[in-house]
């Protein structure tokens, strides 16, 4: 047994520093007050260590709450020196030690092995990590017999289960694996069994390559730091990563963990933070929630850790302002002090970035463009041209989302799941996650022949990826990214180029989108846009359907009500109001016949599992095709004071001048403005490549990836 019994994450001097924040108005002071109130409210409830229950049910959530408050009670005992917190943590731990070996393995089954408390071992790993941290804070306070009872009847059986019974899962390179090694390593330190720390760092084979924390952080992330399952799962993996890194810095300083493998911990933390929208929400890439944000505890821990270990960054202060809390730890204290000293706090404005994917960074990328207006409002454009995303992947290569004026405008549906709502299939993924949420039609992309990319075959999707074309993210007036996806529909090549353009003639940056398809055979192309709000006007006649029918039979179309449709001969205008802002979309294609179709989810949904969300699409048929559109953000609406300003946008027309294997040319016109957009379609283009296209006796020429010629009418 450990004779020193020091807290795993705190020294005596650090506790004294945290004690000085009691009663302070700083973020740390506010954090302590908030957490004390939460804990005391929970302590007022009867102590309950239940048996088995459904995933997301009462028992599941009670075990989750219990481990959270064991950790919190231990930490607050050290900071406040109030023994009631130690007594409460001890009572919970002792009760679990009394009962743990009486519980059989969970009656429910998941893709993960079952534990004695939870239906999947992942949750048991989480339980052990937090309970071990709390135990280490009160270990000195406990009697020898209490310590032995908790260690022998609770912690050691857990450790044996994780490293022996389920050894095949312990070394798994996966976000679950990070939780496993963090839990076992931290528990080993807490009970004085260093062999478990060695296992957790170097793996069961002891080589640091086939398993363990070093293998996890070396292999799980791309060279850019991006995690292939997307930000939703990245923020889940970052919590044990950040906590265990801090543990290793203290208990294995020779590892120099924060500089390991070219500072991979810094890279992956920064990659996660750089994906977030300006309001703190994460784009819902792959299976993800629309509401997951940097306020998640994993990101709170990561922001505090990053600030302490990698230095001052004003963006982190902006994130802390959104979070309104810090990690209850010396890392959080460092961030809190800097936040308190900063006189001019601004929203985080991370640079535009292209995050490569794959172990070698050669399996496509995710692109994030950000542009700030004169009013400091930040627009953000996201495009996926990377990997499928393993078991949680969506079929959405070249799909985009767009954020403007504090809200997502071209939207992601996100997953079909009601997390922890037990009556909705136990809070797990619903069948509609496969039949709609993951389908291509749901992702602001082009769907070919009403099919899904890769025919919704996950194994095939994992073998292909997007191909970056160019990325221009440093401009203050023009930023752009372009990519190809030639393997996702048989016989059909796809190229998408999206850009944000700021001009003095318009009040907000424009989103310009050129989506090109090539094929030797004719296809039906559906260029879809998911929006939220009230349609204000169109420039074409459409027929609403008094009797609703589905738009199709499969690949997500069976869930779409065909609300209305109309022909759009030239430029189609769709304008809508969302929140306090107006958005006007102008779109066209190189095809002769364009049709705009308005849809809403909810068809073939007898259990009302889907949210009712709206979209519109431009449909045309042909072989080689170019869709071109521009989205203008304009005006202001306030219902409370009955104010409406600039409800009509300034742009009126968009025209495809021409496109071929060399490039695409599009013209956008409006009030006192004419923009000619020229984009390279050559895969090997460089910044010096010369382009020249003759269309209708006019020659269009430019150098490099693209050019925008602006004229005043």
XYZ file of C-alpha atoms in Angstrom:
713
model
C 0.000 0.000 0.000
C 1.049 3.593 -0.587
C 2.435 4.998 2.662
C 2.552 8.628 1.495
C -0.975 8.652 0.092
C -0.772 12.011 -1.667
C -3.576 13.245 -3.946
C -2.875 12.171 -7.519
C -3.333 15.646 -9.027
C -2.571 18.157 -6.253
C 0.359 19.081 -4.014
C -0.070 20.764 -0.655
C 1.180 24.100 -2.034
C -1.273 23.896 -4.930
C -4.136 23.255 -2.517
C -3.129 26.379 -0.570
C -3.181 28.414 -3.794
C -6.677 27.152 -4.594
C -7.845 27.932 -1.058
C -6.999 31.578 -1.687
C -9.717 31.647 -4.372
C -12.500 30.897 -1.884
C -14.907 33.826 -1.982
C -13.182 35.370 -4.991
C -15.109 36.722 -7.992
C -12.587 35.163 -10.381
C -13.553 32.293 -12.670
C -11.929 29.900 -10.206
C -13.841 31.444 -7.324
C -17.085 31.176 -9.294
C -16.237 27.583 -10.236
C -15.746 26.594 -6.614
C -19.041 28.187 -5.549
C -20.907 26.537 -8.414
C -19.443 23.095 -7.744
C -20.070 23.375 -3.999
C -23.727 24.163 -4.644
C -24.040 21.202 -7.041
C -22.385 18.833 -4.592
C -24.409 19.917 -1.586
C -27.649 19.548 -3.526
C -26.613 16.014 -4.437
C -25.516 15.216 -0.881
C -29.032 16.095 0.293
C -30.346 13.093 -1.638
C -30.291 9.597 -0.124
C -27.128 7.636 -0.912
C -28.020 5.086 -3.562
C -25.832 2.492 -5.255
C -28.311 0.762 -7.547
C -27.966 -2.435 -9.533
C -28.331 -2.801 -13.272
C -30.552 -0.723 -15.501
C -31.012 0.277 -19.106
C -28.468 2.432 -20.871
C -29.502 5.988 -20.116
C -31.896 4.845 -17.388
C -31.956 5.749 -13.697
C -29.355 3.216 -12.594
C -26.943 4.159 -15.363
C -27.214 7.862 -14.589
C -26.977 7.300 -10.840
C -23.671 5.498 -11.185
C -22.423 8.356 -13.405
C -23.488 10.965 -10.855
C -21.925 8.995 -8.026
C -18.460 8.871 -9.593
C -18.639 12.555 -10.459
C -19.475 13.523 -6.898
C -16.914 11.170 -5.355
C -14.260 13.065 -7.277
C -15.767 16.458 -6.540
C -16.237 15.757 -2.833
C -12.613 14.663 -2.517
C -11.326 17.770 -4.295
C -13.514 20.159 -2.287
C -12.500 18.469 0.954
C -8.895 19.455 0.271
C -9.767 23.013 -0.726
C -12.339 23.793 1.990
C -11.037 21.393 4.664
C -14.669 20.628 5.479
C -14.831 16.984 6.654
C -18.427 16.529 5.517
C -17.121 16.220 1.973
C -14.606 13.542 2.951
C -17.307 11.660 4.849
C -19.590 11.732 1.830
C -16.934 10.478 -0.594
C -15.987 7.758 1.898
C -19.611 6.693 2.320
C -20.100 6.302 -1.421
C -16.807 4.464 -1.930
C -17.450 2.138 1.004
C -20.947 1.328 -0.205
C -19.595 0.468 -3.656
C -16.916 -1.711 -2.019
C -19.650 -3.492 -0.050
C -21.677 -4.263 -3.177
C -19.391 -4.383 -6.202
C -18.502 -8.087 -6.171
C -22.139 -8.961 -5.487
C -23.121 -7.470 -8.834
C -22.931 -9.902 -11.722
C -21.866 -8.663 -15.139
C -24.468 -6.408 -16.674
C -27.488 -8.098 -18.204
C -27.518 -5.760 -21.208
C -24.985 -6.131 -23.991
C -23.312 -3.599 -26.256
C -20.482 -3.683 -28.781
C -18.275 -3.123 -25.700
C -17.939 -5.886 -23.083
C -20.228 -5.397 -20.057
C -19.086 -4.275 -16.631
C -20.588 -4.921 -13.204
C -22.108 -1.435 -13.031
C -22.665 -0.452 -16.676
C -23.758 -2.134 -19.884
C -20.396 -1.321 -21.483
C -16.959 -1.365 -19.969
C -16.256 2.151 -21.251
C -18.501 3.614 -18.566
C -16.776 1.500 -15.917
C -13.444 2.959 -17.016
C -14.891 6.440 -16.541
C -16.209 5.443 -13.119
C -12.805 4.171 -11.998
C -10.877 7.224 -13.181
C -13.055 9.663 -11.293
C -13.502 7.502 -8.201
C -9.732 6.992 -7.987
C -9.105 10.736 -8.147
C -11.624 11.337 -5.368
C -10.209 8.467 -3.287
C -6.688 9.878 -3.523
C -7.933 13.146 -2.001
C -9.345 11.459 1.118
C -6.958 8.512 1.421
C -5.027 10.117 4.307
C -8.292 10.875 6.057
C -9.556 7.274 5.841
C -8.627 4.627 8.373
C -6.377 1.737 7.335
C -9.283 -0.703 7.447
C -11.433 1.589 5.268
C -8.636 1.901 2.730
C -8.096 -1.849 2.582
C -11.811 -2.509 2.162
C -12.121 -0.066 -0.760
C -8.937 -1.236 -2.463
C -9.473 -4.990 -2.039
C -13.184 -5.142 -2.816
C -13.560 -2.385 -5.380
C -10.429 -1.061 -7.046
C -8.402 -4.277 -7.415
C -11.312 -6.282 -8.874
C -11.835 -3.476 -11.361
C -8.158 -3.370 -12.279
C -8.059 -7.135 -12.784
C -11.184 -7.018 -14.950
C -9.765 -4.265 -17.167
C -6.237 -5.673 -17.580
C -6.878 -9.435 -17.449
C -10.467 -10.427 -18.213
C -10.798 -7.734 -20.888
C -7.137 -7.415 -21.815
C -8.086 -7.526 -25.501
C -9.969 -4.246 -25.030
C -7.369 -2.512 -22.860
C -4.851 -1.949 -25.659
C -7.437 -0.992 -28.267
C -6.384 2.163 -30.168
C -9.659 4.042 -29.848
C -11.226 6.833 -27.810
C -12.425 4.089 -25.432
C -8.814 2.994 -25.044
C -7.732 6.371 -23.709
C -10.304 6.097 -20.953
C -9.081 2.586 -20.124
C -5.422 3.495 -19.718
C -6.174 6.721 -17.842
C -8.443 4.913 -15.382
C -6.006 2.086 -14.682
C -2.957 4.337 -14.449
C -4.582 6.819 -12.085
C -5.979 4.065 -9.884
C -2.566 2.414 -9.745
C -1.040 5.630 -8.408
C -3.893 6.159 -5.941
C -3.465 2.718 -4.361
C 0.340 2.604 -4.615
C 0.537 -0.112 -7.292
C 2.921 1.411 -9.820
C 2.794 -1.621 -12.104
C -0.609 -0.437 -13.280
C 0.826 2.940 -14.195
C 3.529 1.216 -16.261
C 0.875 -0.893 -18.028
C -1.172 2.175 -18.795
C 1.711 4.120 -20.277
C 3.478 1.367 -22.233
C 0.672 -1.172 -22.830
C 0.331 -4.757 -21.725
C 3.285 -5.757 -23.905
C 5.377 -2.961 -22.432
C 6.582 -1.707 -25.808
C 4.696 1.603 -25.995
C 3.599 0.727 -29.529
C 0.932 -1.984 -29.432
C -0.986 -0.391 -26.585
C -0.905 2.081 -23.739
C -1.132 5.854 -23.559
C 1.938 6.521 -25.698
C 0.527 4.361 -28.487
C -2.877 5.983 -28.143
C -1.650 9.539 -28.577
C 0.794 8.491 -31.318
C -1.680 6.570 -33.477
C -5.161 7.899 -32.761
C -4.695 11.351 -34.270
C -3.538 12.522 -37.667
C -0.372 14.660 -37.960
C -2.632 17.740 -37.783
C -4.096 16.460 -34.510
C -7.546 15.822 -35.991
C -9.517 12.848 -34.679
C -11.271 11.006 -37.505
C -14.597 10.515 -35.695
C -15.058 14.282 -35.472
C -15.191 16.948 -32.728
C -18.070 15.291 -30.844
C -15.967 12.214 -30.106
C -12.731 14.176 -29.945
C -14.034 16.245 -27.009
C -14.908 12.911 -25.319
C -11.388 11.545 -25.806
C -9.676 14.796 -24.813
C -10.858 14.607 -21.191
C -8.928 11.490 -20.099
C -6.071 12.548 -22.373
C -5.679 15.915 -20.636
C -6.192 14.529 -17.129
C -3.762 11.648 -17.600
C -1.180 13.884 -19.253
C -1.214 16.084 -16.167
C -0.889 12.982 -13.984
C 2.105 11.757 -15.983
C 3.805 15.158 -15.847
C 3.723 14.799 -12.070
C 4.390 11.079 -11.612
C 6.541 10.244 -14.654
C 8.327 13.550 -15.349
C 11.080 11.799 -17.334
C 8.520 11.087 -20.058
C 8.306 14.835 -20.739
C 4.796 14.033 -21.913
C 3.874 17.535 -23.043
C 6.712 17.483 -25.565
C 6.249 13.849 -26.582
C 6.158 13.180 -30.338
C 6.545 16.822 -31.410
C 4.021 18.011 -28.808
C 1.205 15.798 -30.079
C -0.934 16.739 -27.060
C -0.685 20.402 -28.023
C -1.489 19.630 -31.651
C -4.557 17.531 -30.964
C -5.944 19.929 -28.355
C -5.475 22.871 -30.695
C -7.072 20.907 -33.550
C -10.159 20.277 -31.449
C -10.464 23.883 -30.301
C -9.973 25.146 -33.865
C -13.066 23.288 -35.091
C -15.497 25.150 -32.817
C -17.870 27.821 -34.064
C -17.365 31.339 -32.637
C -20.236 30.812 -30.174
C -18.558 27.712 -28.744
C -20.702 25.064 -30.434
C -18.984 22.291 -32.357
C -19.975 21.581 -35.973
C -21.941 18.332 -35.958
C -19.540 16.280 -38.073
C -20.332 12.541 -38.211
C -22.539 11.122 -35.436
C -22.785 14.202 -33.259
C -25.091 16.443 -31.300
C -26.122 19.865 -32.568
C -25.654 21.246 -29.069
C -22.253 19.882 -28.015
C -20.033 22.823 -27.133
C -16.781 23.878 -25.521
C -18.697 24.047 -22.237
C -18.381 20.236 -22.099
C -16.230 19.285 -19.115
C -13.647 17.586 -21.307
C -13.024 20.824 -23.189
C -13.015 22.858 -19.961
C -10.218 20.601 -18.697
C -8.383 20.750 -22.032
C -8.505 24.560 -22.289
C -7.101 24.935 -18.774
C -4.403 22.325 -19.405
C -3.431 23.874 -22.754
C -3.125 27.366 -21.252
C -0.921 26.205 -18.392
C 1.329 23.879 -20.385
C 1.652 25.643 -23.734
C 1.474 29.321 -22.875
C -0.700 32.390 -23.202
C -3.230 32.545 -26.031
C -5.938 35.188 -25.996
C -8.315 32.805 -27.787
C -8.241 30.607 -24.701
C -9.397 33.557 -22.592
C -12.297 34.005 -25.024
C -13.147 30.344 -24.658
C -12.975 30.578 -20.860
C -15.395 33.507 -21.057
C -17.865 31.308 -22.960
C -17.296 28.401 -20.575
C -17.686 30.595 -17.474
C -15.703 28.051 -15.486
C -12.258 26.512 -15.301
C -10.863 23.139 -14.288
C -10.751 22.832 -10.487
C -7.005 22.384 -10.619
C -3.822 24.512 -10.743
C -4.082 24.553 -14.554
C -7.502 26.142 -14.193
C -6.121 28.606 -11.672
C -3.518 29.829 -14.166
C -6.230 30.417 -16.770
C -8.493 32.094 -14.216
C -5.778 34.580 -13.212
C -5.052 35.497 -16.827
C -8.770 35.890 -17.539
C -9.154 38.197 -14.548
C -6.207 40.327 -15.654
C -7.419 40.755 -19.253
C -9.226 44.050 -19.815
C -10.439 43.409 -23.366
C -12.027 39.977 -23.648
C -13.139 39.038 -27.166
C -14.735 35.934 -28.684
C -12.179 33.364 -29.821
C -11.061 33.913 -33.412
C -8.928 30.957 -34.427
C -7.103 31.142 -37.760
C -8.545 29.306 -40.748
C -7.061 25.824 -40.881
C -6.991 22.678 -42.972
C -6.683 19.614 -40.722
C -5.298 16.611 -42.586
C -6.564 13.111 -41.869
C -5.085 9.626 -41.589
C -2.009 8.353 -39.710
C 0.250 9.914 -42.343
C -1.937 12.917 -43.135
C -2.691 11.647 -46.637
C -6.355 10.654 -46.382
C -8.041 13.939 -47.161
C -8.778 16.741 -44.739
C -11.337 18.875 -42.968
C -11.350 22.553 -43.917
C -12.320 25.439 -41.608
C -12.464 28.985 -43.014
C -13.086 31.992 -40.770
C -13.569 35.595 -41.758
C -14.292 38.551 -39.483
C -16.427 41.460 -40.600
C -15.902 45.090 -39.729
C -18.470 44.672 -36.941
C -16.327 41.839 -35.459
C -18.939 39.234 -36.438
C -17.221 35.992 -37.439
C -18.399 33.831 -40.329
C -17.201 30.227 -40.454
C -17.364 27.764 -43.343
C -16.679 24.046 -42.842
C -16.163 21.409 -45.539
C -15.522 17.684 -45.167
C -13.152 16.155 -47.680
C -11.552 13.585 -45.428
C -12.212 10.072 -44.193
C -15.496 8.354 -43.477
C -15.129 8.403 -39.682
C -15.203 4.687 -38.780
C -18.390 3.359 -37.189
C -19.691 6.854 -36.498
C -19.051 8.201 -39.988
C -21.594 9.954 -42.190
C -21.723 9.689 -45.966
C -21.110 13.358 -46.642
C -17.804 13.932 -48.397
C -17.836 17.484 -49.827
C -20.693 18.421 -47.492
C -20.537 21.881 -45.925
C -21.930 23.901 -43.035
C -21.974 27.685 -42.726
C -22.085 29.823 -39.576
C -22.939 33.535 -39.620
C -24.246 36.100 -37.140
C -24.069 33.728 -34.211
C -25.975 30.816 -35.752
C -25.555 27.870 -38.087
C -27.241 28.842 -41.355
C -26.548 25.918 -43.685
C -27.117 23.275 -41.101
C -26.264 19.756 -40.078
C -29.070 17.519 -38.879
C -26.544 15.720 -36.616
C -27.283 12.286 -35.173
C -30.702 10.715 -34.756
C -30.517 10.025 -31.052
C -32.037 11.310 -27.853
C -29.127 10.948 -25.453
C -30.071 9.448 -22.089
C -33.788 9.731 -22.895
C -34.458 6.137 -21.898
C -37.929 5.756 -23.531
C -36.351 6.631 -26.898
C -34.588 3.278 -27.428
C -32.642 3.639 -24.192
C -31.037 6.889 -25.298
C -29.052 5.056 -27.973
C -28.805 5.644 -31.712
C -32.156 5.242 -33.402
C -32.794 3.312 -36.602
C -33.346 6.667 -38.286
C -29.684 7.439 -37.699
C -28.933 5.058 -40.547
C -32.040 5.641 -42.629
C -31.774 9.453 -42.581
C -29.184 11.226 -40.440
C -26.159 9.581 -42.047
C -27.436 9.738 -45.629
C -25.904 12.057 -48.240
C -29.190 13.895 -48.945
C -28.985 15.302 -45.429
C -25.614 17.040 -45.784
C -25.653 20.184 -47.951
C -24.085 18.334 -50.862
C -25.102 16.874 -54.238
C -26.878 13.519 -54.230
C -26.602 11.497 -57.444
C -29.612 9.463 -58.658
C -31.209 9.590 -55.183
C -28.440 7.306 -53.915
C -26.089 7.640 -50.979
C -22.336 7.983 -51.355
C -20.736 4.520 -51.411
C -24.291 3.078 -51.461
C -24.275 3.472 -47.661
C -21.593 0.774 -47.399
C -19.401 1.701 -44.433
C -16.668 -0.795 -45.313
C -16.352 0.641 -48.806
C -16.510 4.204 -47.472
C -13.574 3.488 -45.172
C -11.405 2.648 -48.209
C -11.858 6.001 -49.986
C -11.444 9.628 -49.027
C -11.601 13.128 -50.421
C -8.627 14.695 -52.178
C -7.559 18.229 -51.246
C -7.235 20.576 -54.217
C -6.230 23.881 -52.631
C -6.716 25.789 -49.388
C -6.402 29.575 -49.062
C -7.077 30.548 -45.477
C -5.025 33.659 -44.772
C -6.860 36.340 -46.711
C -8.920 39.029 -45.019
C -10.965 39.676 -48.194
C -11.021 36.253 -49.880
C -10.601 32.752 -48.498
C -11.308 29.494 -50.324
C -10.930 25.729 -50.278
C -11.419 23.123 -52.962
C -11.436 19.326 -53.061
C -12.271 16.332 -55.242
C -14.268 13.196 -54.405
C -14.035 10.878 -57.412
C -14.603 7.505 -55.725
C -17.879 8.051 -53.891
C -20.359 7.584 -56.764
C -19.411 4.990 -59.426
C -18.488 6.685 -62.671
C -19.049 10.209 -61.330
C -16.346 12.686 -60.392
C -17.067 15.527 -57.986
C -15.246 18.753 -57.245
C -16.393 21.434 -54.838
C -14.896 24.877 -54.394
C -16.294 27.122 -51.669
C -15.132 30.587 -50.726
C -15.910 33.540 -48.514
C -15.583 36.958 -50.129
C -15.719 40.312 -48.358
C -16.417 43.399 -50.447
C -17.133 47.002 -49.484
C -20.235 46.875 -51.655
C -21.967 44.372 -49.330
C -22.426 44.357 -45.569
C -21.329 40.773 -44.858
C -18.982 38.179 -46.376
C -20.549 36.166 -49.190
C -20.508 32.384 -49.392
C -19.800 31.404 -53.011
C -20.132 27.723 -53.943
C -19.152 25.938 -57.169
C -20.017 22.228 -57.218
C -18.880 20.429 -60.378
C -19.783 16.874 -61.455
C -18.422 14.893 -64.390
C -19.774 11.671 -65.885
C -20.030 9.856 -69.194
C -23.663 9.028 -68.427
C -26.614 11.248 -67.602
C -27.692 11.402 -63.946
C -30.183 13.160 -61.735
C -28.369 15.615 -59.475
C -29.952 17.004 -56.268
C -28.068 19.992 -54.824
C -29.486 20.205 -51.288
C -29.456 22.880 -48.578
C -30.613 22.362 -44.996
C -31.899 25.596 -43.453
C -33.908 26.759 -40.464
C -36.341 29.644 -40.566
C -39.238 31.166 -42.429
C -39.273 31.427 -46.221
C -39.668 35.115 -47.094
C -39.698 35.134 -50.874
C -38.662 33.379 -54.072
C -38.360 34.618 -57.654
C -40.113 31.608 -59.197
C -43.587 30.147 -59.001
C -44.008 26.915 -57.095
C -46.879 24.558 -56.431
C -47.529 23.504 -52.848
C -48.813 19.986 -52.330
C -52.095 19.696 -50.451
C -51.617 15.931 -50.233
C -48.178 14.951 -48.951
C -46.061 12.207 -50.474
C -42.470 11.182 -49.894
C -39.785 12.452 -52.227
C -38.369 8.947 -52.744
C -38.188 5.393 -51.457
C -34.749 4.944 -49.898
C -31.402 6.520 -48.898
C -33.107 9.146 -46.742
C -35.611 10.274 -49.368
C -38.292 8.112 -47.751
C -38.212 10.459 -44.734
C -38.690 13.659 -46.762
C -42.139 15.110 -47.373
C -42.413 16.717 -50.796
C -43.884 20.059 -49.697
C -43.628 22.144 -52.873
C -41.762 22.416 -56.151
C -41.337 24.797 -59.031
C -39.308 25.369 -62.191
C -36.402 27.806 -62.100
C -35.420 28.759 -65.618
C -32.326 30.838 -64.879
C -31.344 32.074 -61.420
C -33.392 30.699 -58.537
C -33.801 32.889 -55.454
C -34.746 31.465 -52.052
C -34.751 33.950 -49.170
C -35.506 33.136 -45.533
C -35.482 34.727 -42.087
C -33.569 33.016 -39.282
C -33.378 34.738 -35.924
C -32.672 38.416 -36.531
C -31.078 37.961 -39.949
C -32.125 37.502 -43.537
C -30.382 35.055 -45.882
C -30.788 35.050 -49.652
C -29.578 32.130 -51.760
C -29.121 32.527 -55.492
C -28.475 29.334 -57.413
C -28.238 27.997 -60.919
C -26.711 25.161 -62.878
C -25.250 24.578 -66.294
C -28.251 22.378 -67.066
C -31.181 23.419 -69.220
C -33.920 22.458 -66.753
C -33.679 23.315 -63.063
C -36.321 22.555 -60.475
C -36.416 23.668 -56.847
C -38.032 21.293 -54.341
C -38.944 22.188 -50.739
C -38.942 19.330 -48.221
C -39.449 18.585 -44.540
C -38.453 15.566 -42.490
C -41.107 13.424 -40.829
C -42.268 10.922 -43.437
C -42.167 7.216 -42.541
C -41.510 8.121 -38.927
C -44.316 6.452 -36.940
C -42.589 6.937 -33.566
C -41.809 10.625 -34.187
C -38.095 9.984 -33.783
C -36.995 12.633 -36.283
C -36.991 16.354 -35.650
C -39.013 18.290 -38.205
C -36.391 20.144 -40.233
C -36.625 21.885 -43.586
C -34.517 21.920 -46.714
C -34.618 22.892 -50.357
C -32.773 21.411 -53.288
C -32.075 22.296 -56.891
C -32.620 19.304 -59.164
C -31.345 18.900 -62.700
C -30.208 16.119 -65.021
C -27.180 15.802 -67.242
C -23.661 14.417 -67.589
C -21.066 17.078 -66.818
C -22.687 19.645 -64.555
C -21.773 22.743 -62.588
C -23.964 24.051 -59.791
C -23.183 27.608 -58.753
C -24.676 29.507 -55.850
C -24.077 32.486 -53.621
C -25.476 33.027 -50.117
C -25.879 36.635 -48.955
C -26.357 37.558 -45.294
C -28.230 40.839 -44.960
C -30.649 42.999 -43.035
C -32.041 42.955 -39.536
C -35.343 41.896 -38.031
C -36.690 42.484 -34.529
C -40.218 41.340 -33.904
C -40.407 42.916 -30.457
C -40.023 46.450 -31.837
C -41.474 45.607 -35.271
C -38.271 46.559 -37.053
C -37.211 45.170 -40.421
C -34.265 46.590 -42.366
C -32.900 45.477 -45.752
C -35.134 42.434 -46.052
C -34.139 42.173 -49.717
C -30.568 41.321 -50.607
C -28.473 43.329 -53.041
C -27.619 40.410 -55.349
C -29.991 39.434 -58.159
C -28.379 36.984 -60.542
C -25.799 34.222 -60.833
C -24.775 32.759 -64.183
C -22.569 29.846 -65.214
C -20.426 31.267 -67.998
C -18.771 27.908 -68.643
C -16.701 25.081 -67.220
C -14.303 22.410 -68.457
C -11.266 20.465 -67.277
C -9.249 23.701 -67.076
C -11.570 25.834 -64.991
C -15.029 27.167 -64.170
C -16.265 30.715 -64.682
C -19.305 32.184 -62.938
C -20.724 35.718 -62.900
C -22.673 37.253 -59.978
C -24.503 40.562 -60.392
C -26.554 42.853 -58.186
C -27.009 46.442 -57.067
C -23.862 48.253 -58.201
C -21.814 45.061 -58.154
C -20.571 42.524 -60.695
C -18.289 39.669 -59.670
C -16.621 37.291 -62.112
C -15.388 34.175 -60.296
C -12.783 31.972 -62.013
C -11.684 28.693 -60.397
C -9.111 26.129 -61.477
C -10.340 22.576 -62.104
C -6.831 21.177 -62.641
C -5.814 18.707 -59.889
C -2.126 19.677 -60.119
C -2.688 23.435 -59.939
C -0.154 25.620 -58.123
C -0.180 29.282 -57.192
C 1.645 30.105 -60.452
C -0.336 27.930 -62.888
C -1.605 29.940 -65.858
C -5.225 29.455 -66.961
C -6.935 30.565 -70.127
C -10.467 29.639 -71.242
C -12.333 30.930 -74.259
C -16.121 30.980 -73.842
C -18.478 32.612 -76.350
C -15.623 34.513 -77.976
C -14.444 35.896 -74.640
C -11.146 34.847 -73.097
C -10.943 34.422 -69.326
C -7.438 34.186 -67.908
C -5.888 34.101 -64.446
C -2.906 32.709 -62.566
C -3.073 30.410 -59.584
C -5.951 28.642 -57.908
C -8.718 31.153 -58.474
C -9.465 34.796 -59.155
C -12.377 37.115 -58.471
C -12.751 40.160 -60.710
C -14.890 42.867 -59.124
C -16.569 45.619 -61.116
C -18.902 48.395 -60.050
C -21.962 48.720 -62.245
